[in-house]
Amino acid sequence: MGRSPDFWLSRERQNQPRQFRHLRMRVAIASIILLVIGSTPAVAYSPAPTVEKTVAISGSMAEMAVDPTGVWLAVSQFTEDRVALVSVANLDEASPPVLYVSVGNEPRGLTFSADGKYLYVASSVYSQQGSLSVVDVSISPPALVATVTGVGDAQDVGAHMSDATHETVYIGSATAAPYLSSVSRTDIESVADASTPGTTAATEVSRDSKLRETREIAISPDGTIMFAGGWGWDYLAVAQLSGTFSVSSSLKLNQSGANNGTVNGIVFNSEGSMAYTSSHFENYVYPISIDQSQSPALVTRGDGFDMGIKGREIALTPDGKYVFVSTAASSVWIVDTSALASDPSNAGSSVMNSIAQSIGVGVSVDGKYAFSLASPGLQVITLPLKTLSFSANLGSGVMADQVNNSATAIATNSFTRSGYTFTGWNSAADGTGTSYADSATYDFSANLTLYAQWTAIPKTLSFSANLGSGVMADQV
């Protein structure tokens, strides 16, 4: 999720002038270096992603969210007090339409419910009591259906569904207490009405000082852990959501030792075993490992990758292989998570640097597109596709190629061979390569041809005494 340049400027001016003059000078020098020498890719992401089109969004842009069901993209517009919605299905059109829905004052952080029915939008003027706006995106047209009060100066929001009907929404506040509040989906739906939006109140969860200045919230896929990052802090608050809520620890992120970081983006992988963060005042992308075999979960920060420029928002491809980071320059960085674990100093490369200043990023749920918020709108970035081809390998039949760029199940075999049984796939015709089971998962990291593997159906030789006596076993 990203914030507008105007927002960052106004917040920076509230801090110590000398400190931030030095920071701005460092950023300017880093930007000049990038422009003069360009960026040298440290990891292979080939061919480089390209901006396919820009969906024009009228007005300001603050943050973005991607619907987990793959239907919508949402952008908060803090000046216009509304959200912009773009249908993923319309991205193939030359000029995809944009729908606008009015919400509370100065909307910033936003997230979708896990089932894609609601869009939750945190709204407030800094240091004043705000609200949570609830937009029903399952109806046509999408509409504001409820408002939640008692959320402090709401800055970001996270949600988790414990089952098909029960969902808890958490709202983080910057300065106006409570610093963390929550509301149940049941309470929201009790007042939800598209024609006359109802109002309900959130419940205070915590005023723990580690949550003060909360700007970013991320919840693990299983709903047991929350990470919260704040403005002017280089610590990540770690909260346990299972059982009684508690802030179990705070994790220092800044490798340099200074306390001038701001956690600007947090994202979990699909297993909840890893998370990644970006910082506005520090240039690093950090990996965070999560060991839930311990209670509370053991959270450890690994060495980060230095982009040499302020990081903003962050997104992760569905297969967990690449982190996309918007920056304070006209570029988006891609960081290889495997390299980040083994060789952090060579984990990333600056790509897509023909785009305008990026204030937010996202990745589609199928991994085919990345998105960047950059004037004048939502930039749609086509990610490289790989092709999986199939060979009957002495058999017969036809199977269509599979084209993708994220982990996907291999198509079920439809080849046949008379007198033989299909036993699986191999990357070599003679079976000496890498084997894949039928319908196994392929990561689509490279083009590949799979060869059908066959085993002859055994033939049986039987014997008859033909009026004689005795028994002879069959030969197979």
Coordinates of C-alpha atoms in Angstrom, one line a residue:
M1 CA 0.0 0.0 0.0
G2 CA 1.4 3.4 -0.9
R3 CA 1.1 7.0 0.2
S4 CA 1.1 10.2 -1.9
P5 CA 4.3 12.2 -2.2
D6 CA 2.5 15.2 -0.6
F7 CA 1.7 13.0 2.5
W8 CA 5.3 12.0 3.0
L9 CA 6.5 15.6 2.6
S10 CA 4.0 16.9 5.2
R11 CA 5.0 14.1 7.7
E12 CA 8.7 14.6 7.2
R13 CA 8.5 18.3 8.0
Q14 CA 7.2 17.4 11.5
N15 CA 10.5 15.9 12.4
Q16 CA 13.9 17.3 13.2
P17 CA 15.2 19.5 10.4
R18 CA 18.9 18.7 10.7
Q19 CA 18.4 15.0 10.7
F20 CA 16.2 15.1 7.6
R21 CA 18.3 17.5 5.7
H22 CA 21.0 14.9 5.9
L23 CA 18.6 12.2 4.9
R24 CA 17.3 14.2 1.9
M25 CA 20.9 14.8 0.8
R26 CA 21.6 11.1 0.9
V27 CA 18.5 10.3 -1.1
A28 CA 19.4 13.0 -3.7
I29 CA 22.9 11.6 -4.0
A30 CA 21.6 8.0 -4.4
S31 CA 19.1 9.2 -7.0
I32 CA 21.9 10.9 -9.0
I33 CA 24.0 7.7 -8.9
L34 CA 21.1 5.7 -10.2
L35 CA 20.4 8.1 -13.0
V36 CA 24.1 8.3 -14.0
I37 CA 25.3 4.7 -13.8
G38 CA 21.9 3.0 -14.0
S39 CA 21.1 -0.2 -12.0
T40 CA 22.9 -3.4 -12.5
P41 CA 20.6 -6.4 -12.0
A42 CA 21.8 -8.6 -9.3
V43 CA 19.3 -11.3 -9.9
A44 CA 17.8 -12.8 -13.0
Y45 CA 14.3 -11.7 -13.8
S46 CA 14.2 -12.1 -17.5
P47 CA 12.8 -10.6 -19.6
A48 CA 12.4 -7.5 -17.5
P49 CA 8.8 -6.6 -16.7
T50 CA 7.3 -3.8 -18.7
V51 CA 4.5 -1.3 -18.2
E52 CA 1.7 -2.5 -20.5
K53 CA -0.8 0.4 -19.8
T54 CA -1.8 3.0 -17.3
V55 CA -5.3 3.1 -16.0
A56 CA -6.0 6.8 -15.5
I57 CA -7.2 7.7 -12.0
S58 CA -8.6 11.1 -11.5
G59 CA -7.2 12.9 -8.4
S60 CA -4.8 11.9 -5.6
M61 CA -3.6 8.4 -4.8
A62 CA -2.6 7.1 -1.3
E63 CA -2.6 3.3 -1.1
M64 CA -3.7 0.3 -3.0
A65 CA -5.1 -3.2 -2.3
V66 CA -5.6 -6.3 -4.4
D67 CA -8.8 -8.4 -3.9
P68 CA -7.7 -11.9 -2.8
T69 CA -10.4 -13.4 -5.1
G70 CA -8.9 -11.7 -8.1
V71 CA -12.0 -9.4 -8.9
W72 CA -11.0 -5.9 -7.9
L73 CA -8.1 -3.5 -7.5
A74 CA -8.7 -0.6 -5.0
V75 CA -6.9 2.7 -4.6
S76 CA -7.6 5.1 -1.7
Q77 CA -7.8 8.8 -2.6
F78 CA -7.2 10.9 0.5
T79 CA -7.9 14.3 -1.0
E80 CA -11.2 13.3 -2.7
D81 CA -12.4 11.2 0.3
R82 CA -13.1 8.2 -1.9
V83 CA -11.8 5.0 -3.3
A84 CA -11.2 4.1 -6.9
L85 CA -12.1 0.5 -8.1
V86 CA -10.8 -1.2 -11.2
S87 CA -12.1 -4.6 -12.3
V88 CA -9.3 -7.0 -13.0
A89 CA -11.4 -8.6 -15.8
N90 CA -11.4 -5.2 -17.6
L91 CA -7.6 -4.9 -17.6
D92 CA -7.4 -6.3 -21.2
E93 CA -9.4 -3.3 -22.4
A94 CA -7.6 -0.3 -23.9
S95 CA -9.1 2.0 -21.3
P96 CA -10.4 0.0 -18.3
P97 CA -13.3 1.9 -16.6
V98 CA -12.8 3.2 -13.0
L99 CA -15.6 3.3 -10.4
Y100 CA -15.5 5.8 -7.6
V101 CA -17.1 5.3 -4.1
S102 CA -17.2 8.0 -1.5
V103 CA -15.9 7.0 2.0
G104 CA -14.8 8.8 5.2
N105 CA -12.3 11.7 5.5
E106 CA -8.8 11.2 4.1
P107 CA -8.8 7.5 3.4
R108 CA -5.4 5.8 3.5
G109 CA -4.9 2.2 4.5
L110 CA -7.3 -0.4 2.9
T111 CA -7.8 -4.1 2.6
F112 CA -10.3 -6.6 1.3
S113 CA -12.1 -9.3 3.3
A114 CA -10.7 -12.8 2.6
D115 CA -13.8 -13.7 0.6
G116 CA -13.7 -10.5 -1.4
K117 CA -17.1 -9.3 -0.4
Y118 CA -16.0 -6.1 1.5
L119 CA -13.4 -3.4 1.2
Y120 CA -12.3 -2.0 4.5
V121 CA -11.0 1.6 4.4
A122 CA -9.2 3.4 7.3
S123 CA -10.0 7.1 7.2
S124 CA -9.0 10.0 9.4
V125 CA -7.3 13.4 9.7
Y126 CA -4.0 13.0 11.4
S127 CA -4.3 13.1 15.3
Q128 CA -8.1 13.2 15.2
Q129 CA -10.7 10.5 15.6
G130 CA -11.5 8.9 12.3
S131 CA -13.6 6.0 11.1
L132 CA -13.5 2.7 9.2
S133 CA -15.6 2.7 6.0
V134 CA -17.0 -0.6 4.7
V135 CA -17.7 -0.9 1.0
D136 CA -19.6 -3.9 -0.3
V137 CA -17.9 -4.7 -3.6
S138 CA -20.1 -7.8 -4.3
I139 CA -23.1 -5.6 -5.3
S140 CA -23.5 -3.6 -8.5
P141 CA -22.5 -1.0 -8.3
P142 CA -20.2 -1.3 -5.2
A143 CA -21.4 1.0 -2.4
L144 CA -20.6 2.2 1.1
V145 CA -22.8 0.1 3.5
A146 CA -21.4 0.8 7.0
T147 CA -19.2 3.1 9.1
V148 CA -17.3 2.0 12.2
T149 CA -16.3 4.6 14.8
G150 CA -14.1 4.4 17.9
V151 CA -10.9 3.6 15.9
G152 CA -8.6 6.5 16.8
D153 CA -7.0 8.3 13.8
A154 CA -7.3 5.2 11.7
Q155 CA -4.2 4.7 9.4
D156 CA -4.3 1.1 8.3
V157 CA -6.5 -2.0 8.6
G158 CA -6.1 -5.8 8.5
A159 CA -8.7 -8.5 8.5
H160 CA -8.8 -12.3 9.2
M161 CA -11.6 -14.8 8.7
S162 CA -11.5 -17.6 11.2
D163 CA -14.1 -19.5 9.2
A164 CA -16.6 -18.9 6.4
T165 CA -18.7 -16.5 8.4
H166 CA -16.6 -15.1 11.2
E167 CA -14.2 -12.3 10.5
T168 CA -12.3 -9.8 12.7
V169 CA -11.2 -6.5 11.4
Y170 CA -8.3 -4.7 13.2
I171 CA -7.7 -1.0 12.8
G172 CA -4.3 0.7 13.6
S173 CA -4.2 4.3 14.9
A174 CA -1.3 6.8 14.7
T175 CA -1.6 9.1 17.7
A176 CA -5.3 9.2 18.8
A177 CA -6.0 6.2 21.2
P178 CA -6.9 3.5 21.1
Y179 CA -3.8 2.5 19.1
L180 CA -5.5 -0.8 18.0
S181 CA -9.2 -1.5 17.8
S182 CA -11.3 -4.2 16.3
V183 CA -14.8 -4.9 15.0
S184 CA -16.5 -8.1 14.0
R185 CA -18.0 -8.7 10.6
T186 CA -21.2 -9.7 12.4
D187 CA -21.5 -6.3 14.0
I188 CA -20.8 -4.6 10.6
E189 CA -23.4 -6.7 8.8
S190 CA -26.0 -5.9 11.5
V191 CA -26.0 -2.3 10.3
A192 CA -24.9 -2.7 6.7
D193 CA -27.3 -1.0 4.2
A194 CA -26.4 0.3 0.7
S195 CA -29.2 2.8 0.7
T196 CA -28.7 4.1 4.2
P197 CA -25.3 3.0 5.6
G198 CA -25.4 2.2 9.3
T199 CA -22.9 2.9 12.1
T200 CA -21.4 0.6 14.7
A201 CA -18.5 1.1 17.1
A202 CA -15.2 -0.8 17.3
T203 CA -13.8 -2.3 20.5
E204 CA -10.5 -1.1 22.0
V205 CA -7.9 -3.9 21.8
S206 CA -4.7 -2.2 23.0
R207 CA -3.0 1.0 24.0
D208 CA 0.4 -0.6 24.2
S209 CA 3.1 2.0 23.5
K210 CA 4.7 -0.3 20.9
L211 CA 1.7 0.2 18.7
R212 CA 1.8 4.0 18.9
E213 CA 2.2 5.7 15.5
T214 CA 0.9 2.5 13.7
R215 CA 1.0 3.0 10.0
E216 CA 1.1 -0.5 8.7
I217 CA -0.7 -3.7 9.7
A218 CA -0.2 -7.2 8.4
I219 CA -1.8 -10.4 9.7
S220 CA -0.5 -13.9 9.1
P221 CA -2.6 -16.2 6.9
D222 CA -3.7 -18.3 9.8
G223 CA -4.6 -15.2 11.9
T224 CA -2.3 -15.9 14.8
I225 CA 0.2 -13.1 14.4
M226 CA 0.0 -9.4 13.7
F227 CA 2.9 -7.2 12.7
A228 CA 2.5 -3.5 13.2
G229 CA 4.9 -0.8 12.0
G230 CA 5.0 2.8 13.0
W231 CA 6.2 6.2 11.8
G232 CA 9.7 7.2 13.1
W233 CA 10.3 3.7 14.6
D234 CA 12.6 1.1 13.3
Y235 CA 10.9 -1.5 15.4
L236 CA 8.2 -3.9 14.3
A237 CA 5.6 -4.7 17.0
V238 CA 4.8 -8.4 17.1
A239 CA 1.3 -9.2 18.5
Q240 CA -0.2 -12.6 19.3
L241 CA -3.9 -12.8 18.1
S242 CA -4.7 -16.3 19.2
G243 CA -6.2 -16.4 22.7
T244 CA -5.7 -13.2 24.7
F245 CA -4.3 -10.4 22.6
S246 CA -0.8 -9.4 23.6
V247 CA 2.1 -7.5 22.1
S248 CA 4.8 -10.2 22.7
S249 CA 7.8 -8.4 21.4
S250 CA 9.3 -5.7 19.2
L251 CA 11.8 -6.5 16.5
K252 CA 14.5 -4.0 15.6
L253 CA 14.9 -3.7 11.8
N254 CA 17.6 -1.0 11.2
Q255 CA 20.9 -2.7 10.5
S256 CA 22.8 0.6 11.0
G257 CA 21.7 0.8 14.6
A258 CA 20.1 4.2 14.3
N259 CA 16.5 4.7 15.4
N260 CA 15.1 6.6 12.4
G261 CA 13.3 4.0 10.4
T262 CA 9.7 3.9 9.4
V263 CA 8.1 0.5 8.5
N264 CA 6.3 1.3 5.3
G265 CA 5.3 -2.1 4.0
I266 CA 4.8 -5.6 5.5
V267 CA 3.8 -8.7 3.6
F268 CA 3.5 -12.4 4.7
N269 CA 4.1 -15.4 2.4
S270 CA 1.2 -17.8 1.9
E271 CA 2.5 -20.2 4.5
G272 CA 3.0 -17.6 7.2
S273 CA 6.6 -18.8 7.7
M274 CA 8.2 -15.6 6.3
A275 CA 7.4 -11.9 6.1
Y276 CA 9.2 -9.0 4.3
T277 CA 9.3 -5.3 5.2
S278 CA 10.4 -2.1 3.5
S279 CA 11.3 1.2 5.1
H280 CA 10.7 4.8 4.2
F281 CA 13.7 6.3 5.9
E282 CA 16.0 3.4 5.6
N283 CA 16.8 1.7 2.3
Y284 CA 16.5 -1.9 3.2
V285 CA 14.2 -4.8 2.4
Y286 CA 14.3 -7.2 5.4
P287 CA 13.3 -10.9 5.6
I288 CA 11.6 -12.0 8.8
S289 CA 11.4 -15.7 9.7
I290 CA 8.5 -16.9 11.9
D291 CA 8.8 -20.1 13.9
Q292 CA 5.4 -21.0 15.2
S293 CA 6.5 -24.2 16.8
Q294 CA 7.4 -22.1 19.8
S295 CA 5.0 -20.1 22.0
P296 CA 4.9 -17.3 21.5
A297 CA 6.2 -17.6 17.9
L298 CA 9.9 -16.9 17.5
V299 CA 10.4 -14.0 15.1
T300 CA 13.8 -13.3 13.6
R301 CA 15.1 -10.6 11.3
G302 CA 17.6 -11.6 8.6
D303 CA 20.1 -9.4 6.9
G304 CA 18.5 -7.0 4.5
F305 CA 19.1 -5.9 0.9
D306 CA 20.1 -2.3 0.5
M307 CA 18.3 -0.6 -2.5
G308 CA 20.2 2.6 -2.0
I309 CA 16.9 4.5 -2.0
K310 CA 13.9 4.9 0.3
G311 CA 11.5 2.0 0.2
R312 CA 7.8 2.5 0.3
E313 CA 5.2 -0.2 -0.2
I314 CA 5.8 -3.9 -0.7
A315 CA 4.1 -6.8 -2.4
L316 CA 4.9 -10.5 -2.9
T317 CA 4.3 -12.8 -5.9
P318 CA 1.9 -15.7 -5.0
D319 CA 4.7 -18.3 -5.2
G320 CA 6.8 -16.2 -2.7
K321 CA 9.7 -15.9 -5.1
Y322 CA 9.9 -12.2 -5.6
V323 CA 9.2 -9.1 -3.6
F324 CA 8.2 -5.9 -5.4
V325 CA 9.1 -2.6 -3.6
S326 CA 7.9 0.9 -4.7
T327 CA 10.6 3.6 -4.0
A328 CA 11.1 7.3 -3.7
A329 CA 12.6 7.3 -7.1
S330 CA 11.1 6.5 -10.5
S331 CA 11.7 2.8 -10.1
V332 CA 10.3 -0.4 -8.6
W333 CA 12.8 -2.8 -7.2
I334 CA 12.4 -6.6 -7.5
V335 CA 14.1 -8.7 -4.7
D336 CA 14.7 -12.4 -5.1
T337 CA 13.6 -14.0 -1.8
S338 CA 15.9 -17.0 -2.2
A339 CA 18.9 -14.7 -2.8
L340 CA 17.8 -12.6 0.1
A341 CA 18.2 -15.6 2.4
S342 CA 21.6 -16.7 1.0
D343 CA 23.3 -13.5 -0.4
P344 CA 21.4 -10.4 0.7
S345 CA 23.9 -8.0 -0.9
N346 CA 23.0 -9.3 -4.3
A347 CA 19.4 -10.0 -3.9
G348 CA 17.7 -7.3 -5.9
S349 CA 17.6 -5.2 -9.1
S350 CA 16.0 -1.9 -10.1
V351 CA 13.6 -2.5 -12.9
M352 CA 10.7 -0.7 -14.6
N353 CA 12.5 2.6 -14.1
S354 CA 10.8 4.2 -17.0
I355 CA 7.7 4.7 -14.8
A356 CA 7.0 7.8 -12.7
Q357 CA 7.6 7.9 -9.0
S358 CA 6.0 4.8 -7.5
I359 CA 4.0 5.2 -4.3
G360 CA 2.5 1.7 -4.1
V361 CA 2.7 -1.7 -5.6
G362 CA 0.6 -4.9 -5.8
V363 CA 0.6 -8.2 -7.5
S364 CA -2.4 -10.0 -9.0
V365 CA -3.5 -13.2 -7.3
D366 CA -2.6 -15.3 -10.4
G367 CA 0.9 -13.7 -10.5
K368 CA 0.5 -12.5 -14.1
Y369 CA 0.5 -8.8 -13.4
A370 CA 2.2 -6.4 -11.0
F371 CA 0.7 -2.9 -10.3
S372 CA 2.3 0.4 -9.5
L373 CA 0.7 3.6 -8.3
A374 CA 2.4 6.3 -10.2
S375 CA 1.0 9.5 -11.8
P376 CA -1.3 9.6 -13.6
G377 CA -2.8 6.4 -12.4
L378 CA -2.5 2.7 -11.9
Q379 CA 0.2 1.2 -14.0
V380 CA -0.3 -2.4 -15.2
I381 CA 2.9 -4.3 -15.5
T382 CA 3.0 -7.6 -17.4
L383 CA 5.2 -10.1 -15.7
P384 CA 7.3 -12.6 -17.8
L385 CA 5.5 -15.8 -18.7
K386 CA 7.1 -19.2 -19.1
T387 CA 5.8 -22.1 -21.2
L388 CA 5.4 -25.7 -20.2
S389 CA 5.2 -28.0 -23.3
F390 CA 4.3 -31.7 -23.4
S391 CA 5.7 -34.5 -25.6
A392 CA 3.8 -37.8 -26.0
N393 CA 7.3 -39.5 -26.3
L394 CA 6.2 -42.4 -28.6
G395 CA 2.7 -42.1 -27.4
S396 CA -0.3 -40.5 -29.2
G397 CA -2.5 -37.5 -28.6
V398 CA -2.2 -33.7 -28.2
M399 CA -1.8 -31.6 -25.0
A400 CA -1.9 -27.8 -25.1
D401 CA 1.0 -25.8 -23.7
Q402 CA 0.7 -24.3 -20.2
V403 CA 1.7 -20.6 -19.9
N404 CA 2.2 -19.0 -16.5
N405 CA 4.6 -17.2 -14.3
S406 CA 3.7 -18.6 -10.9
A407 CA 3.5 -22.1 -9.4
T408 CA 0.6 -24.0 -11.0
A409 CA -0.5 -27.7 -11.2
I410 CA 0.7 -29.5 -14.3
A411 CA -2.2 -30.5 -16.6
T412 CA -3.4 -34.0 -16.2
N413 CA -2.0 -36.4 -18.8
S414 CA -4.2 -37.2 -21.8
F415 CA -1.6 -39.0 -23.9
T416 CA -2.0 -42.7 -24.6
R417 CA 0.2 -45.5 -25.8
S418 CA -1.0 -48.9 -26.7
G419 CA 0.4 -51.6 -24.5
Y420 CA 1.9 -49.2 -22.0
T421 CA 0.9 -47.4 -18.8
F422 CA 1.7 -43.8 -18.2
T423 CA 3.9 -43.4 -15.1
G424 CA 4.6 -39.7 -14.9
W425 CA 6.7 -36.9 -16.6
N426 CA 10.4 -36.3 -16.9
S427 CA 12.4 -33.4 -18.3
A428 CA 14.4 -35.9 -20.4
A429 CA 12.9 -38.3 -23.0
D430 CA 14.9 -41.2 -21.6
G431 CA 13.9 -40.5 -18.0
T432 CA 17.3 -39.3 -16.8
G433 CA 16.2 -35.8 -16.0
T434 CA 13.9 -34.4 -13.3
S435 CA 10.7 -36.4 -12.6
Y436 CA 7.3 -34.9 -12.1
A437 CA 4.2 -36.8 -11.0
D438 CA 0.9 -36.3 -12.9
S439 CA -0.8 -33.1 -11.8
A440 CA 2.3 -32.1 -9.7
T441 CA 3.1 -28.4 -9.2
Y442 CA 5.6 -26.7 -11.5
D443 CA 7.0 -23.3 -10.5
F444 CA 7.2 -21.8 -14.0
S445 CA 10.6 -20.4 -13.4
A446 CA 11.8 -21.4 -16.8
N447 CA 10.5 -22.8 -20.1
L448 CA 10.4 -26.6 -20.0
T449 CA 9.3 -29.6 -22.1
L450 CA 8.0 -32.6 -20.2
Y451 CA 8.2 -36.1 -21.8
A452 CA 5.6 -38.7 -21.0
Q453 CA 7.2 -41.8 -19.3
W454 CA 5.8 -45.2 -20.2
T455 CA 6.0 -48.7 -18.7
A456 CA 5.0 -51.7 -20.8
I457 CA 2.0 -53.6 -19.6
P458 CA 3.2 -57.1 -18.7
K459 CA 2.2 -60.0 -21.0
T460 CA 1.3 -63.4 -19.5
L461 CA 2.3 -66.8 -20.9
S462 CA 0.1 -69.5 -19.7
F463 CA 0.4 -73.3 -20.0
S464 CA -2.1 -76.1 -20.5
A465 CA -1.5 -79.8 -19.9
N466 CA -3.9 -80.5 -22.7
L467 CA -5.2 -83.9 -21.4
G468 CA -1.9 -84.3 -19.5
S469 CA -1.4 -83.8 -15.8
G470 CA 0.6 -81.4 -13.7
V471 CA 0.7 -77.7 -13.0
M472 CA 3.0 -75.0 -14.5
A473 CA 3.0 -71.4 -13.3
D474 CA 2.3 -68.6 -15.7
Q475 CA 5.3 -66.6 -17.0
V476 CA 4.9 -62.8 -17.0

